[in-house]
């Protein structure tokens, strides 16, 4: 932990709005972009260097690209406020689109089950999907 | 213990029966020829909007199931429901007329429709300008728990009396006429019950309500050994049918399921073409497809079903010679059990519901009879699939981590233990919260499970109450979350360090006060 503090000098914060958190594809893309931006975390010396000047990260919700902005925008300096924020802003280009996403998140996910006396396949689909992905991962791993 | 989701008000826990007068006279008698002709429609689900916009004339009416678009929130006074800002206006802004089809306050049981839900449904009816509202002729709860499924009511004279009382309560809460939907019954026919069509007919006539004739349900019941379609239709008052539901189904364990999961079967299509011309007061035909099957079917197939129903709609009121359905004489039977052995509706509901949520049969004759009915096992299985699907939909990363770390068999074992301990919940959010509590109680010792669960609990809580939350990590969570989002375990461990994920709300209204202006004034009154 001491080494960590030495590397990052504080807490890294990632801000995730619920619409992104519940949109698995968008969440996945955001994390991939973040991982690229934070890639130098893997590098011992790079972390300090990278976070020295760029402490806030904004992800464009349309492109899911991560943009680094200066720490001064948060009214802080690197030395006095070492926290780093990777922010996924809530604003999207179209409010109609956002509302549609809000509806999509509730309908069939957070609300009650729609009218049916049948069967929901999501559990089985998920099991099949995960099994297929990991069969492929294992195959690639075995070949490699 | 009273299920708070079903019984948010103490007044809503009232048993149906005896306290409600006749339905409002303006809606209480006879067919309602004054209702507007709406045409062909579909149950609203997210993802069908392009059909509305890209194919003008294909869909004249959207049927909205309000409870699927509410959120359940905890308050000091107990659980409440809320409509997220802008949702009703969004629906109202979609092309076509709207109908409101309630899916949470069924009228077929001894528990009266919950007053809080009725109030919310009424608001949706008014705001969407729906010309009528409908509910299910089934039950979904006991005083102790939610059943997680619409279950068949007790089809006896006692049951008729009780159901009529519930319909009147529902009707009195609505500003428009009410229709009841004919349900699915996977149980074998019983000798101590009214015939399916006889029960529906007596209820509709006594309550003075309309009938939402779900032809796929009638078809399903017939395929599974209950009353034939023609016999059922011969018994019900066809002039009370304002609305028809059609759908496709699937086979499972020797049963045909009302799955809303496929195209309309050819055999059912023939029935629809024969029956619709015989319905003098038909006002709408609605195609039902369950949301998670829309991407499986594809929108082209959905569109094709609607086009077929447009053809059928054009044939309404135009009897096609011998092709039209004509009622046939049916021999009716009354309740045959002796009075002391008679199964009262409350006993029926509690016994039936206990079995389908997985509890062991008790020593009563009814419990033993139902436990031996293969339909009970089918319903139990369906309920479990719904419950599991809710969890993978809400706690996606948590479920993936368990599946990836422990495997399918272990995950199913965990789910089975959860289902045994906790009855079904009305809302996916509460099902997820209960499962999260359960996971925390069993301490699975899957690396990082607690943190992933904490993140998803925060996501869920913020989606419901719009309050931002922080989740702390002592390692970089990005590699783990990214891997889970991609459906695999991480190849590398996140570097140790102090990290936070801040989960923030993002409702349209919260982010921009002008966001809803284009939708018109927000008149939401809850």
XYZ file of C-alpha atoms in Angstrom:
670
model
C 0.000 0.000 0.000
C 2.857 2.337 0.749
C 4.187 1.802 -2.720
C 0.766 2.626 -4.076
C 0.661 5.900 -2.293
C 4.091 6.604 -3.619
C 2.883 5.925 -7.147
C -0.450 7.654 -7.231
C -0.249 10.176 -4.423
C -3.954 9.851 -3.686
C -7.219 8.428 -4.838
C -8.163 7.828 -8.432
C -11.832 8.459 -8.994
C -13.901 7.209 -11.907
C -17.328 8.715 -12.314
C -19.918 6.472 -13.909
C -23.457 7.677 -14.602
C -26.094 5.004 -14.315
C -26.972 5.159 -17.998
C -23.424 4.128 -18.865
C -23.232 1.589 -16.039
C -26.331 -0.181 -17.325
C -25.287 -0.041 -20.958
C -22.827 -2.893 -21.060
C -21.441 -1.998 -24.487
C -20.900 1.621 -23.586
C -19.485 0.681 -20.201
C -17.111 -1.722 -21.893
C -15.959 0.922 -24.370
C -15.538 3.498 -21.617
C -13.390 1.148 -19.598
C -11.292 0.311 -22.635
C -10.701 4.019 -23.257
C -9.931 4.569 -19.623
C -7.500 1.683 -19.581
C -5.652 3.261 -22.505
C -5.461 6.606 -20.776
C -4.482 5.082 -17.489
C -2.188 2.642 -19.237
C 0.878 4.156 -17.692
C -0.380 2.940 -14.335
C 1.279 -0.286 -15.320
C 4.529 1.575 -15.613
C 6.184 2.464 -12.348
C 7.649 5.773 -13.359
C 4.919 6.689 -15.806
C 2.171 6.989 -13.253
C 3.688 9.894 -11.438
C 4.607 11.546 -14.636
C 1.214 11.092 -16.213
C -0.851 12.174 -13.288
C 1.342 15.110 -12.556
C -0.499 17.298 -15.014
C -3.611 15.494 -16.016
C -5.920 14.637 -13.184
C -9.417 14.863 -14.628
C -10.618 12.694 -17.466
C -13.773 13.327 -19.411
C -15.272 10.670 -21.591
C -17.311 11.864 -24.509
C -20.519 9.852 -24.266
C -21.015 9.896 -28.022
C -17.588 8.599 -28.982
C -16.646 7.122 -25.590
C -13.227 8.687 -26.094
C -11.367 9.836 -22.995
C -10.098 13.375 -22.916
C -7.636 14.497 -20.286
C -7.984 17.979 -18.906
C -5.746 19.955 -16.591
C -6.088 19.660 -12.855
C -6.476 23.414 -12.591
C -9.979 23.082 -13.900
C -10.866 21.504 -10.604
C -9.359 24.440 -8.794
C -6.529 22.368 -7.419
C -2.894 21.746 -8.047
C -1.175 18.414 -8.262
C 0.647 18.914 -5.014
C -2.280 19.988 -2.890
C -4.966 17.692 -4.295
C -3.619 14.505 -5.697
C -6.993 12.926 -6.483
C -7.501 11.973 -10.106
C -10.922 11.866 -11.680
C -11.881 10.061 -14.843
C -15.292 11.460 -15.481
C -17.992 10.141 -17.749
C -20.305 13.132 -18.040
C -24.015 12.675 -17.815
C -24.792 15.007 -20.680
C -25.490 13.357 -23.968
C -26.092 14.966 -27.281
C -29.795 14.185 -27.423
C -32.181 14.367 -24.527
C -34.647 12.264 -26.467
C -31.971 9.630 -26.772
C -31.247 9.834 -23.065
C -34.896 9.493 -22.210
C -35.146 6.488 -24.477
C -32.177 4.969 -22.661
C -33.798 5.707 -19.324
C -36.928 3.935 -20.480
C -34.852 1.050 -21.799
C -33.051 0.691 -18.501
C -36.262 0.429 -16.561
C -38.393 -1.551 -18.992
C -37.332 -5.139 -18.843
C -34.591 -4.482 -16.314
C -35.514 -2.554 -13.193
C -39.300 -2.621 -13.369
C -41.607 -5.556 -12.903
C -41.849 -8.380 -15.402
C -44.028 -7.639 -18.438
C -47.173 -9.624 -19.071
C -46.366 -13.192 -20.010
C -46.900 -16.690 -18.774
C -43.861 -17.930 -20.553
C -40.195 -17.976 -20.121
C -37.345 -15.503 -19.935
C -34.223 -16.613 -21.700
C -31.736 -14.109 -20.316
C -30.211 -16.424 -17.720
C -29.659 -19.164 -20.281
C -28.371 -16.685 -22.851
C -25.885 -15.297 -20.369
C -24.593 -18.724 -19.408
C -24.239 -19.676 -23.064
C -22.527 -16.396 -23.921
C -19.996 -16.662 -21.111
C -19.276 -20.289 -21.867
C -18.697 -19.502 -25.546
C -16.412 -16.564 -24.810
C -14.326 -18.603 -22.458
C -14.105 -21.608 -24.727
C -12.617 -19.243 -27.311
C -10.296 -17.686 -24.760
C -9.113 -21.122 -23.696
C -8.637 -22.234 -27.293
C -6.578 -19.176 -28.109
C -4.632 -19.676 -24.934
C -3.957 -23.328 -25.770
C -2.759 -22.463 -29.269
C -0.606 -19.652 -27.967
C -45.356 -11.079 6.595
C -47.061 -8.800 4.103
C -45.202 -8.291 0.837
C -44.490 -4.559 0.856
C -44.388 -4.361 -2.894
C -47.833 -5.751 -3.317
C -49.289 -4.190 -0.221
C -47.769 -0.772 0.153
C -50.862 0.622 1.877
C -52.519 -1.169 4.706
C -55.810 -0.512 2.973
C -54.528 -2.336 -0.051
C -54.201 -5.576 1.854
C -57.943 -5.858 2.090
C -59.420 -9.063 0.895
C -61.830 -8.650 -1.924
C -65.444 -9.233 -1.095
C -68.518 -7.519 0.205
C -67.538 -3.893 0.546
C -67.761 -2.576 -2.945
C -70.935 -1.503 -4.671
C -71.797 -1.972 -8.307
C -69.445 -0.642 -10.933
C -70.095 2.882 -12.127
C -73.283 2.801 -14.071
C -71.795 4.672 -17.020
C -69.478 1.729 -17.684
C -71.353 -1.021 -15.931
C -73.684 -2.467 -18.496
C -73.459 -4.050 -21.862
C -71.070 -3.635 -24.743
C -69.405 -0.285 -25.195
C -69.997 0.659 -28.758
C -68.905 4.209 -27.946
C -65.307 3.122 -27.461
C -63.076 4.287 -30.292
C -61.772 1.864 -32.888
C -58.029 1.887 -32.435
C -56.708 -0.738 -34.824
C -53.604 -2.915 -34.649
C -50.924 -2.443 -32.060
C -48.124 -3.914 -30.030
C -47.104 -4.017 -26.397
C -44.545 -1.291 -25.898
C -41.025 -2.399 -25.228
C -37.819 -0.520 -25.673
C -36.428 -1.267 -29.109
C -39.603 -1.196 -31.142
C -39.541 2.575 -31.680
C -38.074 2.197 -35.164
C -41.154 0.231 -36.240
C -43.248 3.206 -35.261
C -41.122 5.742 -37.032
C -40.072 3.796 -40.125
C -43.397 2.143 -40.973
C -46.225 4.664 -40.793
C -49.607 2.966 -40.656
C -48.225 -0.313 -39.342
C -49.083 0.408 -35.703
C -52.129 2.414 -34.682
C -51.950 1.739 -30.959
C -49.253 1.110 -28.376
C -50.257 -0.839 -25.310
C -48.259 0.251 -22.293
C -47.699 -1.873 -19.190
C -47.162 0.846 -16.584
C -45.630 -1.233 -13.795
C -42.761 -2.250 -16.076
C -41.763 1.401 -16.256
C -42.074 2.305 -12.600
C -39.306 2.230 -10.067
C -39.834 1.036 -6.542
C -38.378 3.380 -3.947
C -37.993 3.061 -0.209
C -39.414 5.847 1.913
C -39.921 6.417 5.621
C -43.488 5.282 5.130
C -42.445 2.118 3.346
C -41.972 1.208 -0.284
C -43.541 3.370 -2.942
C -43.566 3.433 -6.722
C -42.458 6.321 -8.863
C -42.591 7.112 -12.529
C -39.214 8.475 -13.629
C -39.436 12.012 -14.949
C -40.270 12.268 -18.598
C -41.221 8.637 -19.165
C -44.963 9.160 -19.628
C -44.331 12.171 -21.837
C -41.893 10.101 -23.881
C -44.538 7.428 -24.417
C -47.240 9.986 -25.124
C -44.994 11.492 -27.770
C -44.663 8.224 -29.667
C -46.973 7.842 -32.669
C -50.423 6.290 -32.239
C -53.046 6.004 -29.519
C -52.119 4.393 -26.206
C -53.790 1.716 -24.127
C -52.908 0.955 -20.520
C -52.543 -2.707 -19.594
C -51.871 -3.101 -15.900
C -49.615 -6.004 -14.936
C -49.376 -5.618 -11.184
C -52.866 -5.328 -9.742
C -54.605 -8.481 -10.941
C -58.274 -8.943 -10.199
C -58.457 -12.732 -9.953
C -57.482 -13.224 -6.336
C -58.703 -12.658 -2.828
C -56.310 -9.727 -2.330
C -57.848 -6.542 -3.605
C -55.849 -4.632 -6.217
C -53.411 -2.439 -4.223
C -54.742 1.092 -3.954
C -51.358 2.697 -4.537
C -50.990 0.894 -7.834
C -54.532 1.720 -8.848
C -53.844 5.389 -8.270
C -50.700 5.239 -10.414
C -52.455 3.292 -13.176
C -55.243 5.867 -13.168
C -52.699 8.650 -13.628
C -51.146 6.844 -16.581
C -54.583 6.276 -18.133
C -55.346 9.969 -17.881
C -51.995 11.197 -19.079
C -51.881 8.793 -22.013
C -55.544 9.432 -22.831
C -56.235 5.705 -22.931
C -59.865 4.934 -23.837
C -59.938 1.849 -21.619
C -57.720 -0.012 -19.164
C -57.214 -3.722 -18.618
C -55.952 -6.141 -15.992
C -55.445 -9.869 -15.571
C -57.983 -12.372 -14.392
C -55.484 -14.109 -12.169
C -53.626 -13.570 -8.891
C -49.945 -12.998 -8.177
C -49.607 -12.824 -4.410
C -50.756 -14.057 -1.040
C -50.685 -12.059 2.168
C -47.282 -13.586 2.853
C -45.398 -13.333 -0.441
C -45.407 -12.421 -4.101
C -45.706 -15.431 -6.390
C -43.701 -14.054 -9.300
C -46.304 -15.250 -11.812
C -49.936 -14.785 -12.743
C -51.713 -17.812 -11.333
C -55.114 -19.187 -12.256
C -57.932 -18.126 -9.946
C -60.294 -20.432 -8.142
C -63.001 -21.005 -10.759
C -66.029 -21.521 -8.557
C -69.117 -19.493 -7.667
C -67.204 -18.240 -4.607
C -64.381 -17.271 -6.896
C -66.724 -15.423 -9.253
C -68.089 -13.376 -6.367
C -64.626 -12.497 -5.131
C -63.279 -11.609 -8.567
C -66.274 -9.443 -9.386
C -65.608 -7.474 -6.229
C -61.977 -6.921 -7.245
C -62.971 -5.836 -10.736
C -65.381 -3.332 -9.255
C -62.600 -1.933 -7.071
C -60.394 -1.643 -10.125
C -63.210 -0.074 -12.123
C -64.010 2.461 -9.435
C -60.400 3.642 -9.467
C -60.350 4.166 -13.228
C -61.778 7.051 -15.234
C -62.421 4.743 -18.212
C -64.029 1.322 -18.787
C -62.129 -1.764 -17.698
C -61.575 -5.055 -19.482
C -60.278 -8.264 -17.942
C -57.769 -10.469 -19.717
C -58.451 -14.166 -20.102
C -55.502 -16.022 -18.623
C -53.288 -19.021 -19.058
C -53.802 -22.034 -16.852
C -51.145 -24.749 -16.925
C -53.014 -26.919 -14.446
C -55.077 -29.914 -15.455
C -58.827 -29.268 -15.532
C -60.512 -29.999 -12.199
C -63.933 -31.448 -11.617
C -64.666 -28.996 -8.815
C -64.322 -25.888 -10.929
C -66.318 -24.057 -13.568
C -65.265 -24.455 -17.159
C -62.798 -21.770 -18.241
C -65.229 -20.030 -20.579
C -68.056 -20.354 -18.093
C -65.985 -18.654 -15.403
C -64.971 -15.763 -17.670
C -68.551 -15.321 -18.863
C -70.008 -15.206 -15.367
C -67.357 -12.784 -14.160
C -67.724 -10.427 -17.126
C -71.497 -10.363 -16.993
C -71.638 -9.943 -13.231
C -68.958 -7.227 -13.157
C -70.274 -5.499 -16.256
C -66.777 -5.233 -17.680
C -65.200 -5.805 -21.061
C -63.145 -8.804 -22.093
C -59.601 -8.702 -23.332
C -59.613 -11.956 -25.232
C -56.089 -13.316 -25.295
C -56.402 -15.823 -28.111
C -52.913 -17.185 -27.578
C -53.830 -17.904 -23.972
C -56.997 -19.703 -25.024
C -55.006 -21.567 -27.671
C -52.342 -22.486 -25.109
C -54.911 -23.767 -22.639
C -56.499 -25.885 -25.336
C -53.167 -27.343 -26.441
C -52.368 -28.196 -22.838
C -55.563 -30.164 -22.376
C -58.004 -27.641 -21.037
C -61.112 -26.383 -22.795
C -61.079 -26.274 -26.603
C -60.907 -22.876 -28.260
C -64.355 -23.219 -29.809
C -65.961 -24.362 -26.584
C -64.371 -21.498 -24.681
C -65.534 -18.959 -27.249
C -69.010 -20.447 -27.284
C -69.366 -19.704 -23.604
C -68.134 -16.130 -23.362
C -70.185 -13.070 -24.375
C -68.422 -12.152 -27.624
C -70.036 -8.730 -27.686
C -67.987 -7.803 -24.613
C -64.682 -8.416 -26.367
C -63.105 -5.012 -27.038
C -59.559 -6.141 -27.442
C -57.725 -9.237 -28.654
C -54.182 -10.255 -27.754
C -52.184 -12.463 -30.105
C -48.705 -13.881 -29.690
C -46.417 -16.794 -30.352
C -45.270 -19.384 -27.872
C -42.894 -22.272 -27.404
C -42.848 -25.850 -26.207
C -41.274 -26.847 -22.925
C -41.505 -30.149 -21.081
C -44.532 -31.231 -23.048
C -46.398 -27.957 -22.445
C -47.112 -25.173 -24.874
C -46.044 -21.943 -23.204
C -47.569 -18.526 -23.576
C -44.083 -17.201 -24.117
C -44.666 -14.149 -26.321
C -41.469 -15.314 -27.917
C -42.129 -16.092 -31.562
C -44.333 -15.591 -34.573
C -48.040 -16.373 -34.385
C -48.445 -20.119 -35.071
C -50.288 -20.918 -38.316
C -52.970 -22.836 -36.460
C -53.647 -19.844 -34.222
C -53.651 -17.523 -37.212
C -56.493 -19.554 -38.701
C -58.400 -19.233 -35.438
C -57.812 -15.480 -35.338
C -59.084 -15.082 -38.892
C -62.190 -17.062 -38.005
C -62.915 -15.359 -34.676
C -62.278 -11.673 -35.353
C -65.236 -11.260 -37.755
C -67.451 -12.645 -34.995
C -66.502 -9.913 -32.527
C -68.953 -7.053 -33.090
C -67.333 -4.618 -30.656
C -63.683 -5.302 -31.287
C -61.623 -2.111 -30.950
C -58.003 -3.268 -30.999
C -55.757 -6.213 -31.820
C -52.467 -6.235 -29.940
C -49.434 -8.373 -30.782
C -47.441 -9.322 -27.712
C -43.735 -10.034 -27.723
C -41.632 -10.302 -24.573
C -38.835 -7.692 -24.587
C -35.924 -10.091 -24.353
C -37.236 -11.995 -27.385
C -37.449 -8.926 -29.638
C -33.771 -9.132 -30.629
C -34.066 -12.904 -30.988
C -37.057 -12.643 -33.323
C -35.789 -9.572 -35.104
C -37.889 -6.565 -36.011
C -38.639 -7.893 -39.497
C -40.553 -10.825 -38.038
C -42.310 -8.562 -35.572
C -43.310 -6.303 -38.428
C -44.624 -9.282 -40.402
C -46.920 -10.249 -37.511
C -48.316 -6.736 -37.393
C -48.890 -6.769 -41.150
C -50.830 -10.015 -40.797
C -52.929 -8.493 -38.055
C -53.639 -5.502 -40.299
C -55.127 -7.945 -42.806
C -57.209 -9.524 -40.045
C -58.295 -6.098 -38.804
C -59.646 -5.241 -42.226
C -61.831 -8.349 -42.061
C -63.491 -7.387 -38.794
C -67.235 -7.113 -38.985
C -67.204 -8.822 -42.379
C -68.284 -12.417 -41.803
C -66.651 -14.623 -44.371
C -69.393 -17.173 -44.920
C -68.659 -20.519 -43.342
C -65.295 -19.327 -42.131
C -66.697 -17.280 -39.279
C -66.789 -18.656 -35.772
C -70.252 -19.654 -34.597
C -70.975 -20.634 -31.004
C -71.751 -24.295 -30.428
C -73.892 -25.715 -27.599
C -71.791 -26.543 -24.556
C -72.834 -28.652 -21.591
C -72.095 -26.692 -18.440
C -71.150 -28.189 -15.134
C -71.480 -26.668 -11.729
C -69.151 -27.085 -8.796
C -69.469 -30.709 -7.828
C -67.524 -31.011 -4.594
C -69.521 -31.488 -1.420
C -69.724 -28.309 0.708
C -67.497 -29.525 3.567
C -64.759 -30.451 1.139
C -65.130 -27.288 -0.876
C -61.900 -25.471 -1.581
C -62.314 -21.798 -0.823
C -60.466 -19.237 -2.960
C -58.072 -18.166 -0.184
C -57.057 -21.763 0.520
C -56.619 -22.337 -3.217
C -54.396 -19.303 -3.620
C -52.176 -19.949 -0.634
C -51.729 -23.615 -1.453
C -51.111 -23.079 -5.155
C -48.726 -20.168 -4.618
C -46.703 -21.972 -1.955
C -46.083 -24.874 -4.299
C -45.034 -22.815 -7.311
C -42.463 -20.849 -5.328
C -40.892 -24.143 -4.316
C -42.277 -24.926 -0.892
C -43.107 -28.487 0.063
C -46.714 -29.653 -0.142
C -48.607 -29.826 3.131
C -50.956 -32.593 4.208
C -54.142 -31.110 2.816
C -55.876 -32.866 -0.018
C -55.621 -29.811 -2.252
C -51.907 -29.492 -1.675
C -51.374 -33.137 -2.521
C -53.526 -32.854 -5.628
C -51.745 -29.777 -6.896
C -48.315 -31.192 -6.102
C -49.154 -34.108 -8.377
C -50.177 -31.791 -11.203
C -47.337 -31.457 -13.742
C -48.454 -27.884 -14.426
C -47.189 -26.851 -10.997
C -43.671 -28.010 -11.808
C -43.740 -26.131 -15.110
C -44.774 -22.908 -13.383
C -42.097 -23.415 -10.714
C -39.489 -23.770 -13.431
C -40.710 -20.687 -15.285
C -40.645 -18.602 -12.128
C -37.054 -19.639 -11.501
C -35.996 -18.757 -15.027
C -37.589 -15.338 -14.631
C -35.842 -14.818 -11.330
C -32.462 -15.827 -12.687
C -32.976 -13.633 -15.748
C -33.796 -10.650 -13.538
C -30.489 -11.124 -11.751
C -28.319 -11.395 -14.851
C -30.064 -8.287 -16.124
C -29.561 -6.153 -13.013
C -26.413 -7.603 -11.403
C -24.652 -8.391 -14.638
C -21.043 -8.154 -13.558
C -21.656 -9.886 -10.239
C -23.376 -12.801 -11.931
C -20.617 -13.012 -14.514
C -17.945 -13.073 -11.871
C -19.689 -15.914 -10.041
C -20.209 -17.815 -13.272
C -16.629 -17.307 -14.407
C -15.056 -18.011 -11.042
C -17.180 -20.958 -9.937
C -18.866 -22.314 -13.054
C -22.451 -22.879 -14.108
C -23.216 -25.726 -11.723
C -22.066 -23.774 -8.687
C -23.993 -20.726 -9.817
C -27.170 -22.754 -10.191
C -26.603 -24.221 -6.742
C -26.289 -20.720 -5.303
C -29.435 -19.619 -7.108
C -31.334 -22.663 -5.874
C -30.323 -21.890 -2.301
C -31.443 -18.291 -2.751
C -34.779 -19.308 -4.237
C -35.353 -21.695 -1.369
C -34.718 -18.995 1.195
C -36.302 -15.941 -0.438
C -39.665 -15.861 -2.247
C -39.996 -14.082 -5.600
C -40.031 -10.307 -5.575
C -42.394 -8.117 -7.541
C -39.656 -5.897 -8.941
C -36.315 -6.816 -10.485
C -34.682 -4.199 -8.289
C -35.837 -5.842 -5.069
C -35.023 -9.293 -6.415
C -31.477 -8.017 -7.021
C -31.249 -6.381 -3.612
C -32.408 -9.567 -1.897
C -29.895 -11.605 -3.857
C -27.139 -9.161 -2.982
C -28.051 -9.538 0.708
C -28.000 -13.287 0.259
C -24.568 -13.253 -1.390
C -23.170 -11.158 1.415
C -24.575 -13.583 3.948
C -22.957 -16.678 2.444
C -19.435 -15.258 1.974
C -18.504 -17.030 -1.247
C -14.839 -16.031 -1.095
C -14.658 -15.258 -4.770
C -11.886 -12.692 -5.209
C -13.259 -9.174 -5.670
C -16.877 -10.355 -5.556
C -17.693 -8.048 -2.661
C -16.358 -5.020 -4.521
C -18.088 -5.811 -7.791
C -21.309 -6.372 -5.884
C -20.856 -3.102 -4.014
C -20.406 -1.272 -7.304
C -23.536 -2.803 -8.801
C -25.544 -2.170 -5.633
C -24.507 1.464 -5.865
C -25.501 1.560 -9.524
C -28.880 0.083 -8.687
C -29.505 2.363 -5.717
C -28.545 5.478 -7.665
C -30.737 4.484 -10.583
C -33.626 4.339 -8.142
C -33.080 7.347 -5.882
C -30.851 9.635 -7.992
C -28.376 10.019 -5.120
C -24.673 9.778 -6.118
C -22.637 7.099 -4.375
C -18.957 6.315 -3.967
C -17.487 2.819 -4.005
C -13.924 2.475 -2.761
C -11.408 0.014 -4.167
C -7.943 -0.784 -2.886
C -6.877 -1.798 -6.386
C -7.377 -0.387 -9.853
C -10.842 -1.700 -10.767
C -10.608 -0.966 -14.478
C -8.964 -4.239 -15.605
C -11.450 -6.300 -13.561
C -14.570 -4.426 -14.641
C -13.427 -4.265 -18.225
C -12.786 -8.003 -18.320
C -16.176 -8.776 -16.776
C -17.901 -6.441 -19.193
C -16.234 -8.426 -21.966
C -17.326 -11.689 -20.383
C -14.028 -12.999 -19.084
C -11.855 -12.973 -16.009
C -9.074 -10.367 -15.974
C -5.683 -11.431 -17.283
C -3.930 -9.059 -14.928
C -4.656 -7.937 -11.407
C -5.435 -4.286 -10.954
C -2.524 -2.457 -9.406
C -2.963 -1.803 -5.721
C -3.904 1.744 -4.864
C -6.712 3.926 -3.695
C -9.496 4.163 -6.232
C -13.078 5.312 -6.172
C -15.931 4.842 -8.552
C -18.502 7.561 -8.260
C -21.903 6.508 -9.532
C -23.994 9.474 -10.572
C -27.628 9.806 -11.626
C -28.375 10.952 -15.111
C -32.060 11.479 -15.505
C -32.906 13.931 -18.246
C -34.571 16.307 -15.834
C -31.693 16.212 -13.378
C -29.072 17.101 -15.922
C -30.904 19.844 -17.719
C -33.956 21.677 -16.558
C -34.887 22.365 -20.146
C -34.514 18.803 -21.204
C -38.196 18.016 -21.149
C -39.480 21.220 -22.611
C -39.937 19.701 -26.013
C -42.165 17.103 -24.455
C -44.595 19.598 -23.008
C -45.394 20.354 -19.397
C -44.665 17.722 -16.835
C -47.972 17.145 -15.114
C -46.860 14.110 -13.191
C -48.602 14.136 -9.864
C -47.138 11.407 -7.755
